[in-house]
XYZ file of C-alpha atoms in Angstrom:
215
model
C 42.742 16.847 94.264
C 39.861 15.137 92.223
C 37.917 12.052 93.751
C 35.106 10.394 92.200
C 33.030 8.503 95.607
C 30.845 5.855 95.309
C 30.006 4.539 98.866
C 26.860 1.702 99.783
C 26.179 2.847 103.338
C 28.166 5.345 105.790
C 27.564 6.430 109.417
C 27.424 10.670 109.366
C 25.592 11.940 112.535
C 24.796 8.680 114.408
C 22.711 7.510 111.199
C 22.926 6.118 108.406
C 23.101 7.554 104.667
C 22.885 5.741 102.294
C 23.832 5.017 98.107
C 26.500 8.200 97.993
C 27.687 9.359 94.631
C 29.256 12.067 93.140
C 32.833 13.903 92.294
C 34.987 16.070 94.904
C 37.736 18.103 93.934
C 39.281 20.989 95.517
C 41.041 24.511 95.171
C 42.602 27.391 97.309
C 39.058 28.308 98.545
C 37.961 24.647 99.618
C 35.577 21.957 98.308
C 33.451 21.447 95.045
C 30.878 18.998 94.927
C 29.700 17.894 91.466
C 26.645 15.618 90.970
C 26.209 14.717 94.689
C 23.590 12.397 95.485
C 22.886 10.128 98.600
C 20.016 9.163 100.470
C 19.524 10.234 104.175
C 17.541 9.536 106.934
C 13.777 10.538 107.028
C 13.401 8.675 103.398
C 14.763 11.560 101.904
C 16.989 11.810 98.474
C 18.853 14.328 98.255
C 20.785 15.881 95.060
C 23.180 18.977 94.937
C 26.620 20.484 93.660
C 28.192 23.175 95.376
C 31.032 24.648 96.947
C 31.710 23.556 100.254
C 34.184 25.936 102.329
C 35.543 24.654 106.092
C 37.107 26.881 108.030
C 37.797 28.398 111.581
C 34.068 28.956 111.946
C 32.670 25.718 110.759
C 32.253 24.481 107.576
C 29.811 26.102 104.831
C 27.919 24.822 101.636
C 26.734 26.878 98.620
C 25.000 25.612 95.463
C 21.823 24.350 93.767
C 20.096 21.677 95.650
C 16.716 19.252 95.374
C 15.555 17.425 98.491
C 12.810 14.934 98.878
C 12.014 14.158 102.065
C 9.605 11.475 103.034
C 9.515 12.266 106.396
C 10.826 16.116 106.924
C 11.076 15.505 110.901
C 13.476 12.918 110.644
C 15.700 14.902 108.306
C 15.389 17.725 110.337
C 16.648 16.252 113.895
C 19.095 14.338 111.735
C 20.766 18.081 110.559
C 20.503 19.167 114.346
C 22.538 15.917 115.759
C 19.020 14.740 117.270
C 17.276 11.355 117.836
C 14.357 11.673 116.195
C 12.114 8.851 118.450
C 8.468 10.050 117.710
C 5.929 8.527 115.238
C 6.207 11.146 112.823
C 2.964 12.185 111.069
C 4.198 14.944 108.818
C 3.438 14.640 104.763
C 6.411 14.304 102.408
C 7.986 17.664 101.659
C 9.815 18.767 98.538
C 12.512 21.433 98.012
C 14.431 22.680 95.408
C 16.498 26.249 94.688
C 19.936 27.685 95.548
C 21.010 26.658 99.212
C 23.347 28.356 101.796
C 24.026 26.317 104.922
C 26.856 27.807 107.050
C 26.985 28.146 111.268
C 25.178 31.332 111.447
C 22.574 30.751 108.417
C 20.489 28.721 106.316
C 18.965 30.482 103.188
C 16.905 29.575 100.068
C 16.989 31.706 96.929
C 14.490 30.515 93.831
C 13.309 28.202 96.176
C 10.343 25.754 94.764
C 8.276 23.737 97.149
C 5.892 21.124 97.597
C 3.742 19.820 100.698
C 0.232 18.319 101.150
C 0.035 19.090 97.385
C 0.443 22.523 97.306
C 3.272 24.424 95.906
C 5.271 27.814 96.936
C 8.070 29.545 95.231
C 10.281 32.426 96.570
C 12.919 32.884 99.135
C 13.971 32.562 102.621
C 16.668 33.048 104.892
C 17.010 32.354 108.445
C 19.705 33.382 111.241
C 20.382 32.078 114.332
C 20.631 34.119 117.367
C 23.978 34.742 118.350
C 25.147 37.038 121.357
C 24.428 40.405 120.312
C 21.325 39.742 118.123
C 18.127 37.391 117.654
C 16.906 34.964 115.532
C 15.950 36.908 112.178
C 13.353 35.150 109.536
C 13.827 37.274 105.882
C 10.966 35.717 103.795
C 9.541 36.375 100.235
C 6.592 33.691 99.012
C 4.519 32.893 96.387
C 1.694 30.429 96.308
C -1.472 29.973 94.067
C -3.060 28.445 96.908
C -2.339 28.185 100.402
C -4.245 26.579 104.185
C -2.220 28.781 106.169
C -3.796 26.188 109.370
C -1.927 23.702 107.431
C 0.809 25.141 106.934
C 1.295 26.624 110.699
C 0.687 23.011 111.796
C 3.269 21.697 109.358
C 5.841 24.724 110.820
C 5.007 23.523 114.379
C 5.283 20.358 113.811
C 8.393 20.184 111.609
C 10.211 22.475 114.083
C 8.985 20.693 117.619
C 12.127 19.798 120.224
C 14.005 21.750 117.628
C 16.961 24.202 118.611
C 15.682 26.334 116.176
C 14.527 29.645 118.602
C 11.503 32.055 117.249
C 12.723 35.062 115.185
C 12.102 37.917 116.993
C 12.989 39.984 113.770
C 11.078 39.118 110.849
C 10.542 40.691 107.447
C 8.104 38.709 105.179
C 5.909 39.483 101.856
C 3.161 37.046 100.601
C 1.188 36.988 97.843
C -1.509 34.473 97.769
C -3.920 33.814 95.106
C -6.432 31.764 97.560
C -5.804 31.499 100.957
C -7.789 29.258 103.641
C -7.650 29.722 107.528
C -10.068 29.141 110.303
C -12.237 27.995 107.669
C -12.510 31.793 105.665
C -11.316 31.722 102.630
C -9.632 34.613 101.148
C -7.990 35.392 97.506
C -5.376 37.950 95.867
C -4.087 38.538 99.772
C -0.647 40.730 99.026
C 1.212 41.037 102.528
C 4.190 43.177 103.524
C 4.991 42.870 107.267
C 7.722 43.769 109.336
C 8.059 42.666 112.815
C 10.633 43.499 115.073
C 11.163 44.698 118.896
C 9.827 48.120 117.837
C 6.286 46.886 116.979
C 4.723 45.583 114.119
C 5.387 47.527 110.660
C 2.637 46.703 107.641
C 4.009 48.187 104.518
C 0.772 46.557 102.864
C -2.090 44.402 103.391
C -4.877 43.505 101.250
C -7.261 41.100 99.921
C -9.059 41.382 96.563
C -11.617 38.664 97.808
C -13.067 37.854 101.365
C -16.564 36.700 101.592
C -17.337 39.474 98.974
C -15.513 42.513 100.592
C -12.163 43.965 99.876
C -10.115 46.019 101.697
């Protein structure tokens, strides 16, 4: 089957999206989406192709994707089936890089991003707590400069009456070229943490800069 959509407006998730284009065909292992584009809520545009499998256990994308969101809070409670009521003061956010959304996952690979004008590159995969195992956070960045306050808030904020639950396993490396927190600044910080319910595991830490030391 091959369908090219064009669609004004549709109701997906008790909201609206909006100006939907692209192609659809299909094969023995499910969907294909070529040149998908469509604006949902949260001001965001969002642009992908992919493959997009349903089965049994829910349905699954895979593929190259760029989203610019206007107002990430919005777009996030939209994903999680919430009402997003709350003046939202979070800056436009930017994403782009290879996407995996599926029931028990949502991952990044070459992932490029933008917010309050700064940019970070890497990757970054998430699972959700199931049964037999926590939340795990898998996370490799890169950033020429960085206000890790900033960003926490921006985490915090983005995430707030969110489903999401803290990772209780979490594996991340960081390399920073300036970093800025509590009003310190810091630069060439190289992190490589592991944190799980056996302690805290630091593989490496170091900063080339910080107020004149090193360590």
């Amino acid at each position: 089957i091959r369908i090219g959509v064009g669609i004004d407006q549709i109701t997906l998730g008790g909201n609206t999206v909006a100006n939907l284009r692209g192609d659809i065909s299909t094969d023995a292992q499910g969907w294909n989406l070529d040149r998908f584009e469509f604006r949902a809520p949260g001001f965001t545009q969002v642009r992908l192709s992919g493959h997009l499998a349903v089965g049994a256990d829910g349905v699954a994308f895979a593929g190259p994707a760029e989203i610019e969101a206007g107002d990430p809070k919005a777009l996030a409670a939209w994903l999680e089936g919430r009402v997003e009521t709350a003046h939202s003061e979070l800056r436009p956010l930017s994403l782009r890089g290879e996407l995996t959304l599926a029931s028990d996952r949502v991952a990044a690979e070459r992932l490029k991003a933008e917010f309050d004008h700064r940019t970070i590159s890497g990757r970054l995969a998430y699972v959700f707590a199931a049964a037999n195992r926590p939340a795990k956070l898998d996370a490799e960045l890169n950033a020429p400069e960085l206000d890790i306050d900033a960003a926490l808030g921006f985490g915090k904020a983005l995430l707030a009456d969110s489903d999401f639950k803290r990772p209780h396993d979490m594996t991340i490396a960081a390399d920073i070229g300036r970093a800025t927190m509590a009003g310190i600044e810091a630069r060439n910080a190289s992190a490589r943490l592991k944190l799980d319910a056996d302690g805290l595991q630091i593989d490496r830490l170091s900063v080339g800069d910080l107020g004149g030391g090193a360590f």
